[in-house]
PDB file of C-alpha atoms in Angstrom:
ATOM      1  CA  ASP A   1       0.000   0.000   0.000  1.00 54.00           C
ATOM      2  CA  THR A   2       1.596   3.260  -1.096  1.00 76.00           C
ATOM      3  CA  GLY A   3      -0.985   5.616   0.404  1.00 92.00           C
ATOM      4  CA  VAL A   4      -0.602   7.947   3.367  1.00 95.00           C
ATOM      5  CA  SER A   5      -0.410   6.055   6.642  1.00 96.00           C
ATOM      6  CA  GLN A   6      -0.951   7.307  10.185  1.00 97.00           C
ATOM      7  CA  ASN A   7      -0.244   5.779  13.574  1.00 97.00           C
ATOM      8  CA  PRO A   8      -1.824   5.147  15.933  1.00 97.00           C
ATOM      9  CA  ARG A   9      -5.339   4.978  14.543  1.00 95.00           C
ATOM     10  CA  HIS A  10      -6.859   5.605  17.952  1.00 96.00           C
ATOM     11  CA  LYS A  11      -5.504   7.170  21.133  1.00 97.00           C
ATOM     12  CA  ILE A  12      -7.190   7.575  24.490  1.00 98.00           C
ATOM     13  CA  THR A  13      -5.352   9.665  27.042  1.00 98.00           C
ATOM     14  CA  LYS A  14      -5.968  11.493  30.272  1.00 97.00           C
ATOM     15  CA  ARG A  15      -6.059  15.252  30.446  1.00 97.00           C
ATOM     16  CA  GLY A  16      -2.606  16.686  30.995  1.00 97.00           C
ATOM     17  CA  GLN A  17      -0.724  13.880  29.276  1.00 98.00           C
ATOM     18  CA  ASN A  18       1.387  14.330  26.143  1.00 98.00           C
ATOM     19  CA  VAL A  19       0.599  12.460  22.938  1.00 98.00           C
ATOM     20  CA  THR A  20       2.485  12.050  19.674  1.00 98.00           C
ATOM     21  CA  PHE A  21       1.106  11.011  16.305  1.00 98.00           C
ATOM     22  CA  ARG A  22       3.020   9.906  13.251  1.00 98.00           C
ATOM     23  CA  CYS A  23       2.307  10.362   9.553  1.00 98.00           C
ATOM     24  CA  ASP A  24       4.074   8.645   6.654  1.00 97.00           C
ATOM     25  CA  PRO A  25       3.250  10.424   3.401  1.00 96.00           C
ATOM     26  CA  ILE A  26       3.277   8.992  -0.102  1.00 93.00           C
ATOM     27  CA  SER A  27       6.959   8.476  -0.804  1.00 90.00           C
ATOM     28  CA  GLU A  28       7.556  10.976  -3.626  1.00 86.00           C
ATOM     29  CA  HIS A  29       5.416  13.722  -2.068  1.00 90.00           C
ATOM     30  CA  ASN A  30       7.273  16.811  -0.883  1.00 90.00           C
ATOM     31  CA  ARG A  31       4.374  18.542   0.835  1.00 92.00           C
ATOM     32  CA  LEU A  32       2.777  17.335   4.036  1.00 95.00           C
ATOM     33  CA  TYR A  33      -0.226  18.801   5.837  1.00 95.00           C
ATOM     34  CA  TRP A  34      -1.858  18.272   9.214  1.00 96.00           C
ATOM     35  CA  TYR A  35      -5.563  18.909   9.734  1.00 95.00           C
ATOM     36  CA  ARG A  36      -7.918  18.582  12.669  1.00 96.00           C
ATOM     37  CA  GLN A  37     -11.499  17.423  12.233  1.00 95.00           C
ATOM     38  CA  THR A  38     -14.113  17.673  14.957  1.00 94.00           C
ATOM     39  CA  LEU A  39     -17.495  15.984  14.854  1.00 89.00           C
ATOM     40  CA  GLY A  40     -19.793  17.387  12.207  1.00 87.00           C
ATOM     41  CA  GLN A  41     -17.124  19.600  10.672  1.00 91.00           C
ATOM     42  CA  GLY A  42     -14.805  19.482   7.729  1.00 93.00           C
ATOM     43  CA  PRO A  43     -11.054  19.265   8.240  1.00 94.00           C
ATOM     44  CA  GLU A  44      -9.382  22.461   9.476  1.00 94.00           C
ATOM     45  CA  PHE A  45      -5.817  23.238   8.453  1.00 93.00           C
ATOM     46  CA  LEU A  46      -3.183  23.101  11.201  1.00 95.00           C
ATOM     47  CA  THR A  47       0.227  23.226   9.543  1.00 95.00           C
ATOM     48  CA  TYR A  48       2.166  22.521   6.343  1.00 92.00           C
ATOM     49  CA  PHE A  49       5.664  21.293   5.465  1.00 94.00           C
ATOM     50  CA  GLN A  50       7.586  21.625   2.229  1.00 91.00           C
ATOM     51  CA  ASN A  51      10.192  18.897   2.624  1.00 92.00           C
ATOM     52  CA  GLU A  52      11.560  19.411   6.165  1.00 93.00           C
ATOM     53  CA  ALA A  53      10.609  23.087   6.425  1.00 93.00           C
ATOM     54  CA  GLN A  54       7.457  24.042   8.320  1.00 92.00           C
ATOM     55  CA  LEU A  55       6.190  26.933   6.204  1.00 90.00           C
ATOM     56  CA  GLU A  56       2.743  27.687   7.529  1.00 89.00           C
ATOM     57  CA  LYS A  57       0.950  27.346  10.845  1.00 91.00           C
ATOM     58  CA  SER A  58      -2.694  28.024  11.605  1.00 90.00           C
ATOM     59  CA  ARG A  59      -3.863  30.076  14.566  1.00 88.00           C
ATOM     60  CA  LEU A  60      -5.474  26.797  15.703  1.00 85.00           C
ATOM     61  CA  LEU A  61      -1.992  25.472  16.443  1.00 88.00           C
ATOM     62  CA  SER A  62      -1.475  26.652  20.017  1.00 90.00           C
ATOM     63  CA  ASP A  63       1.919  26.522  21.689  1.00 93.00           C
ATOM     64  CA  ARG A  64       1.004  23.120  23.134  1.00 96.00           C
ATOM     65  CA  PHE A  65       1.167  21.710  19.606  1.00 96.00           C
ATOM     66  CA  SER A  66       4.409  21.040  17.790  1.00 96.00           C
ATOM     67  CA  ALA A  67       5.018  19.339  14.472  1.00 97.00           C
ATOM     68  CA  GLU A  68       8.236  18.139  12.918  1.00 96.00           C
ATOM     69  CA  ARG A  69       9.376  16.560   9.692  1.00 96.00           C
ATOM     70  CA  PRO A  70      13.073  16.058  10.405  1.00 92.00           C
ATOM     71  CA  LYS A  71      14.224  14.349   7.220  1.00 88.00           C
ATOM     72  CA  GLY A  72      11.516  15.521   4.890  1.00 87.00           C
ATOM     73  CA  SER A  73       9.794  12.140   4.981  1.00 92.00           C
ATOM     74  CA  PHE A  74       7.579  11.170   7.940  1.00 96.00           C
ATOM     75  CA  SER A  75       6.140  13.780  10.279  1.00 98.00           C
ATOM     76  CA  THR A  76       5.132  13.818  13.934  1.00 98.00           C
ATOM     77  CA  LEU A  77       2.523  15.941  15.654  1.00 98.00           C
ATOM     78  CA  GLU A  78       2.872  16.281  19.428  1.00 97.00           C
ATOM     79  CA  ILE A  79       0.286  17.707  21.771  1.00 97.00           C
ATOM     80  CA  GLN A  80       1.535  18.581  25.231  1.00 97.00           C
ATOM     81  CA  ARG A  81      -0.667  18.858  28.326  1.00 97.00           C
ATOM     82  CA  THR A  82      -3.707  17.606  26.449  1.00 97.00           C
ATOM     83  CA  GLU A  83      -7.096  19.157  27.129  1.00 97.00           C
ATOM     84  CA  GLN A  84     -10.550  17.708  26.523  1.00 96.00           C
ATOM     85  CA  GLY A  85     -11.006  20.212  23.701  1.00 95.00           C
ATOM     86  CA  ASP A  86      -8.161  18.501  21.837  1.00 97.00           C
ATOM     87  CA  SER A  87     -10.381  15.464  21.268  1.00 97.00           C
ATOM     88  CA  ALA A  88     -10.725  15.207  17.491  1.00 96.00           C
ATOM     89  CA  MET A  89      -9.597  13.296  14.424  1.00 96.00           C
ATOM     90  CA  TYR A  90      -6.129  14.375  13.319  1.00 97.00           C
ATOM     91  CA  LEU A  91      -5.639  13.941   9.599  1.00 96.00           C
ATOM     92  CA  CYS A  92      -2.448  14.003   7.615  1.00 96.00           C
ATOM     93  CA  ALA A  93      -2.302  14.649   3.872  1.00 95.00           C
ATOM     94  CA  SER A  94       0.467  14.845   1.310  1.00 94.00           C
ATOM     95  CA  SER A  95       0.871  16.252  -2.176  1.00 91.00           C
ATOM     96  CA  LEU A  96       3.544  16.226  -4.876  1.00 86.00           C
ATOM     97  CA  GLY A  97       4.672  19.802  -4.382  1.00 70.00           C
ATOM     98  CA  LEU A  98       5.816  20.498  -7.925  1.00 66.00           C
ATOM     99  CA  ALA A  99       5.577  24.184  -8.807  1.00 58.00           C
ATOM    100  CA  GLY A 100       2.886  25.020 -11.330  1.00 54.00           C
ATOM    101  CA  ASN A 101       1.177  21.656 -11.099  1.00 56.00           C
ATOM    102  CA  GLN A 102      -2.102  20.665  -9.601  1.00 62.00           C
ATOM    103  CA  GLN A 103      -1.632  19.916  -5.936  1.00 78.00           C
ATOM    104  CA  THR A 104      -4.167  17.299  -5.000  1.00 86.00           C
ATOM    105  CA  GLN A 105      -3.873  16.347  -1.356  1.00 90.00           C
ATOM    106  CA  TYR A 106      -4.174  12.679  -0.487  1.00 91.00           C
ATOM    107  CA  PHE A 107      -5.316  11.879   3.019  1.00 93.00           C
ATOM    108  CA  GLY A 108      -4.384   9.236   5.520  1.00 94.00           C
ATOM    109  CA  PRO A 109      -6.933   7.353   7.644  1.00 93.00           C
ATOM    110  CA  GLY A 110      -6.496   9.724  10.581  1.00 95.00           C
ATOM    111  CA  THR A 111      -5.742   9.349  14.275  1.00 96.00           C
ATOM    112  CA  ARG A 112      -8.762   9.685  16.526  1.00 96.00           C
ATOM    113  CA  LEU A 113      -7.824  11.246  19.868  1.00 97.00           C
ATOM    114  CA  LEU A 114     -10.023  11.095  22.938  1.00 97.00           C
ATOM    115  CA  VAL A 115      -8.935  13.075  25.985  1.00 97.00           C
ATOM    116  CA  LEU A 116     -10.654  12.001  29.189  1.00 96.00           C
TER     117      LEU A 116
ATOM    118  CA  GLY B   1     -11.438  34.672   4.180  1.00 60.00           C
ATOM    119  CA  GLU B   2     -12.494  31.640   2.239  1.00 71.00           C
ATOM    120  CA  ASP B   3     -15.772  29.976   3.056  1.00 88.00           C
ATOM    121  CA  VAL B   4     -17.320  26.805   1.656  1.00 92.00           C
ATOM    122  CA  GLU B   5     -20.929  25.913   2.398  1.00 93.00           C
ATOM    123  CA  GLN B   6     -22.895  22.721   1.890  1.00 95.00           C
ATOM    124  CA  SER B   7     -26.269  21.431   2.944  1.00 90.00           C
ATOM    125  CA  LEU B   8     -25.960  19.044   5.875  1.00 91.00           C
ATOM    126  CA  PHE B   9     -28.044  16.106   4.809  1.00 96.00           C
ATOM    127  CA  LEU B  10     -29.429  14.359   1.725  1.00 97.00           C
ATOM    128  CA  SER B  11     -31.536  11.220   1.557  1.00 97.00           C
ATOM    129  CA  VAL B  12     -32.156   9.316  -1.686  1.00 97.00           C
ATOM    130  CA  ARG B  13     -33.500   5.930  -2.712  1.00 97.00           C
ATOM    131  CA  GLU B  14     -31.165   3.310  -4.098  1.00 97.00           C
ATOM    132  CA  GLY B  15     -30.988   3.596  -7.873  1.00 97.00           C
ATOM    133  CA  ASP B  16     -31.932   7.290  -7.954  1.00 97.00           C
ATOM    134  CA  SER B  17     -29.496  10.102  -8.706  1.00 97.00           C
ATOM    135  CA  SER B  18     -28.028  12.181  -5.888  1.00 97.00           C
ATOM    136  CA  VAL B  19     -27.057  15.811  -6.288  1.00 97.00           C
ATOM    137  CA  ILE B  20     -24.895  17.413  -3.626  1.00 97.00           C
ATOM    138  CA  ASN B  21     -24.437  21.166  -3.835  1.00 97.00           C
ATOM    139  CA  CYS B  22     -21.706  23.475  -2.626  1.00 96.00           C
ATOM    140  CA  THR B  23     -21.034  27.213  -2.729  1.00 95.00           C
ATOM    141  CA  TYR B  24     -17.678  28.862  -2.189  1.00 92.00           C
ATOM    142  CA  THR B  25     -16.457  32.425  -1.863  1.00 88.00           C
ATOM    143  CA  ASP B  26     -12.862  32.524  -3.124  1.00 81.00           C
ATOM    144  CA  SER B  27     -12.916  33.685  -6.736  1.00 76.00           C
ATOM    145  CA  SER B  28      -9.207  32.858  -7.138  1.00 79.00           C
ATOM    146  CA  SER B  29      -9.751  29.145  -6.511  1.00 78.00           C
ATOM    147  CA  THR B  30      -7.899  27.028  -9.037  1.00 81.00           C
ATOM    148  CA  TYR B  31      -9.179  23.571  -8.241  1.00 88.00           C
ATOM    149  CA  LEU B  32     -12.331  22.345  -6.562  1.00 92.00           C
ATOM    150  CA  TYR B  33     -12.552  18.911  -5.032  1.00 94.00           C
ATOM    151  CA  TRP B  34     -15.020  16.363  -3.825  1.00 96.00           C
ATOM    152  CA  TYR B  35     -13.917  13.998  -1.087  1.00 96.00           C
ATOM    153  CA  LYS B  36     -15.840  11.105   0.461  1.00 96.00           C
ATOM    154  CA  GLN B  37     -15.531  10.108   4.112  1.00 95.00           C
ATOM    155  CA  GLU B  38     -16.955   6.898   5.502  1.00 93.00           C
ATOM    156  CA  PRO B  39     -17.480   6.509   9.276  1.00 87.00           C
ATOM    157  CA  GLY B  40     -14.209   6.488  11.202  1.00 82.00           C
ATOM    158  CA  ALA B  41     -12.111   6.789   8.066  1.00 85.00           C
ATOM    159  CA  GLY B  42      -9.981   9.413   6.361  1.00 87.00           C
ATOM    160  CA  LEU B  43     -10.953  11.372   3.269  1.00 91.00           C
ATOM    161  CA  GLN B  44     -11.009   9.638  -0.084  1.00 93.00           C
ATOM    162  CA  LEU B  45     -10.525  11.826  -3.141  1.00 92.00           C
ATOM    163  CA  LEU B  46     -13.446  11.283  -5.516  1.00 95.00           C
ATOM    164  CA  THR B  47     -12.845  13.826  -8.229  1.00 93.00           C
ATOM    165  CA  TYR B  48     -11.711  17.362  -8.887  1.00 91.00           C
ATOM    166  CA  ILE B  49     -12.344  20.042 -11.473  1.00 92.00           C
ATOM    167  CA  PHE B  50     -10.131  22.853 -12.705  1.00 89.00           C
ATOM    168  CA  SER B  51     -11.710  26.276 -12.412  1.00 86.00           C
ATOM    169  CA  ASN B  52     -11.743  26.892 -16.192  1.00 87.00           C
ATOM    170  CA  MET B  53     -13.953  23.848 -16.778  1.00 89.00           C
ATOM    171  CA  ASP B  54     -17.748  23.713 -16.608  1.00 92.00           C
ATOM    172  CA  MET B  55     -18.214  20.000 -16.296  1.00 95.00           C
ATOM    173  CA  LYS B  56     -16.307  16.820 -15.630  1.00 94.00           C
ATOM    174  CA  GLN B  57     -17.658  13.295 -15.857  1.00 95.00           C
ATOM    175  CA  ASP B  58     -16.048  10.236 -14.310  1.00 92.00           C
ATOM    176  CA  GLN B  59     -18.121   7.048 -14.513  1.00 94.00           C
ATOM    177  CA  ARG B  60     -21.134   7.595 -12.224  1.00 96.00           C
ATOM    178  CA  LEU B  61     -19.888  10.990 -11.056  1.00 97.00           C
ATOM    179  CA  THR B  62     -20.618  14.295 -12.779  1.00 97.00           C
ATOM    180  CA  VAL B  63     -19.219  17.561 -11.467  1.00 97.00           C
ATOM    181  CA  LEU B  64     -20.760  20.841 -12.590  1.00 97.00           C
ATOM    182  CA  LEU B  65     -19.080  24.178 -11.927  1.00 95.00           C
ATOM    183  CA  ASN B  66     -20.743  27.556 -12.274  1.00 94.00           C
ATOM    184  CA  LYS B  67     -17.833  29.895 -11.694  1.00 91.00           C
ATOM    185  CA  LYS B  68     -19.938  33.038 -11.995  1.00 90.00           C
ATOM    186  CA  ASP B  69     -22.187  31.938  -9.137  1.00 92.00           C
ATOM    187  CA  LYS B  70     -19.353  30.101  -7.330  1.00 92.00           C
ATOM    188  CA  HIS B  71     -21.508  26.988  -7.247  1.00 94.00           C
ATOM    189  CA  LEU B  72     -20.270  23.415  -7.490  1.00 95.00           C
ATOM    190  CA  SER B  73     -22.338  20.259  -7.612  1.00 97.00           C
ATOM    191  CA  LEU B  74     -21.675  16.535  -7.540  1.00 97.00           C
ATOM    192  CA  ARG B  75     -24.149  14.203  -9.207  1.00 98.00           C
ATOM    193  CA  ILE B  76     -23.978  10.507  -8.423  1.00 97.00           C
ATOM    194  CA  ALA B  77     -25.930   8.411 -10.914  1.00 97.00           C
ATOM    195  CA  ASP B  78     -27.585   5.139  -9.867  1.00 97.00           C
ATOM    196  CA  THR B  79     -26.819   5.738  -6.195  1.00 97.00           C
ATOM    197  CA  GLN B  80     -25.935   2.591  -4.251  1.00 96.00           C
ATOM    198  CA  THR B  81     -26.018   1.840  -0.523  1.00 95.00           C
ATOM    199  CA  GLY B  82     -22.218   1.855  -0.598  1.00 94.00           C
ATOM    200  CA  ASP B  83     -22.361   5.536  -1.533  1.00 97.00           C
ATOM    201  CA  SER B  84     -23.712   6.360   1.936  1.00 97.00           C
ATOM    202  CA  ALA B  85     -21.062   8.614   3.461  1.00 97.00           C
ATOM    203  CA  ILE B  86     -20.220  12.257   4.127  1.00 97.00           C
ATOM    204  CA  TYR B  87     -19.186  14.219   1.049  1.00 98.00           C
ATOM    205  CA  PHE B  88     -16.906  17.227   1.396  1.00 97.00           C
ATOM    206  CA  CYS B  89     -16.533  19.986  -1.110  1.00 96.00           C
ATOM    207  CA  ALA B  90     -13.185  21.802  -0.994  1.00 94.00           C
ATOM    208  CA  GLU B  91     -11.618  24.700  -2.815  1.00 91.00           C
ATOM    209  CA  GLN B  92      -7.898  25.305  -3.311  1.00 88.00           C
ATOM    210  CA  ASP B  93      -6.116  28.662  -3.377  1.00 81.00           C
ATOM    211  CA  SER B  94      -3.983  29.569  -6.347  1.00 75.00           C
ATOM    212  CA  GLY B  95      -1.112  31.033  -4.344  1.00 73.00           C
ATOM    213  CA  GLY B  96       1.079  30.378  -1.352  1.00 71.00           C
ATOM    214  CA  TYR B  97       0.948  26.820  -0.165  1.00 73.00           C
ATOM    215  CA  GLN B  98      -2.273  26.341  -2.102  1.00 76.00           C
ATOM    216  CA  LYS B  99      -4.431  26.114   0.982  1.00 81.00           C
ATOM    217  CA  VAL B 100      -7.464  23.868   0.794  1.00 88.00           C
ATOM    218  CA  THR B 101     -10.649  24.955   2.576  1.00 91.00           C
ATOM    219  CA  PHE B 102     -13.307  22.345   3.258  1.00 94.00           C
ATOM    220  CA  GLY B 103     -17.036  22.629   3.649  1.00 94.00           C
ATOM    221  CA  THR B 104     -18.834  21.101   6.624  1.00 93.00           C
ATOM    222  CA  GLY B 105     -19.828  18.055   4.617  1.00 95.00           C
ATOM    223  CA  THR B 106     -23.113  16.628   3.332  1.00 97.00           C
ATOM    224  CA  LYS B 107     -24.246  13.353   4.831  1.00 97.00           C
ATOM    225  CA  LEU B 108     -25.740  11.185   2.083  1.00 97.00           C
ATOM    226  CA  GLN B 109     -28.139   8.484   3.227  1.00 97.00           C
ATOM    227  CA  VAL B 110     -29.126   5.896   0.626  1.00 97.00           C
ATOM    228  CA  ILE B 111     -32.341   4.071   1.406  1.00 95.00           C
ATOM    229  CA  PRO B 112     -32.530   0.500   0.040  1.00 92.00           C
TER     230      PRO B 112
END
């Protein structure tokens, strides 16, 4: 399977704990995106990487959230001191990233986080 | 800022056609997308249309774009129970990191 993969698929944690999610994009894709989706809503943009550089961050990404893509391949999203409001589906997407070309984003299956 | 709106719910009988509508506000959108999301799953790309096109057909799917009215629709012919899902319309910016803005999704219920 050469699609976008995410781990874990589900995470239950207690308020105040730290969690980390991983995303493996499609191998030749340079761009990687993180989104958050709450119940009854569409995905909301969190942050974007071009290779290893984090080029854009949403106002939704508070200072408790940090994302990395150290070698320009997989990415991690860490949430520190989780709050109940962080409960959501966290989606990762990737795209080719070639200038001037259509940039369809392909999504992974998501990590569903529940903060108790 | 960009805004994408969809009706929340659509119910159709198996075998009928479904039409899901979407309106968007960003006139500089280059591509418009339809994604499908089944319960507990990620988003599956169904189809997309470039902003200089009026129509795109792909098997049972027909996308119509009215750029003047900023209106996009997805028609599913011969709707099947397996088409039951949430359908998201999304528009993509032309500049920057080509941000994609999603609608709230339309839940399609197919009645056998």
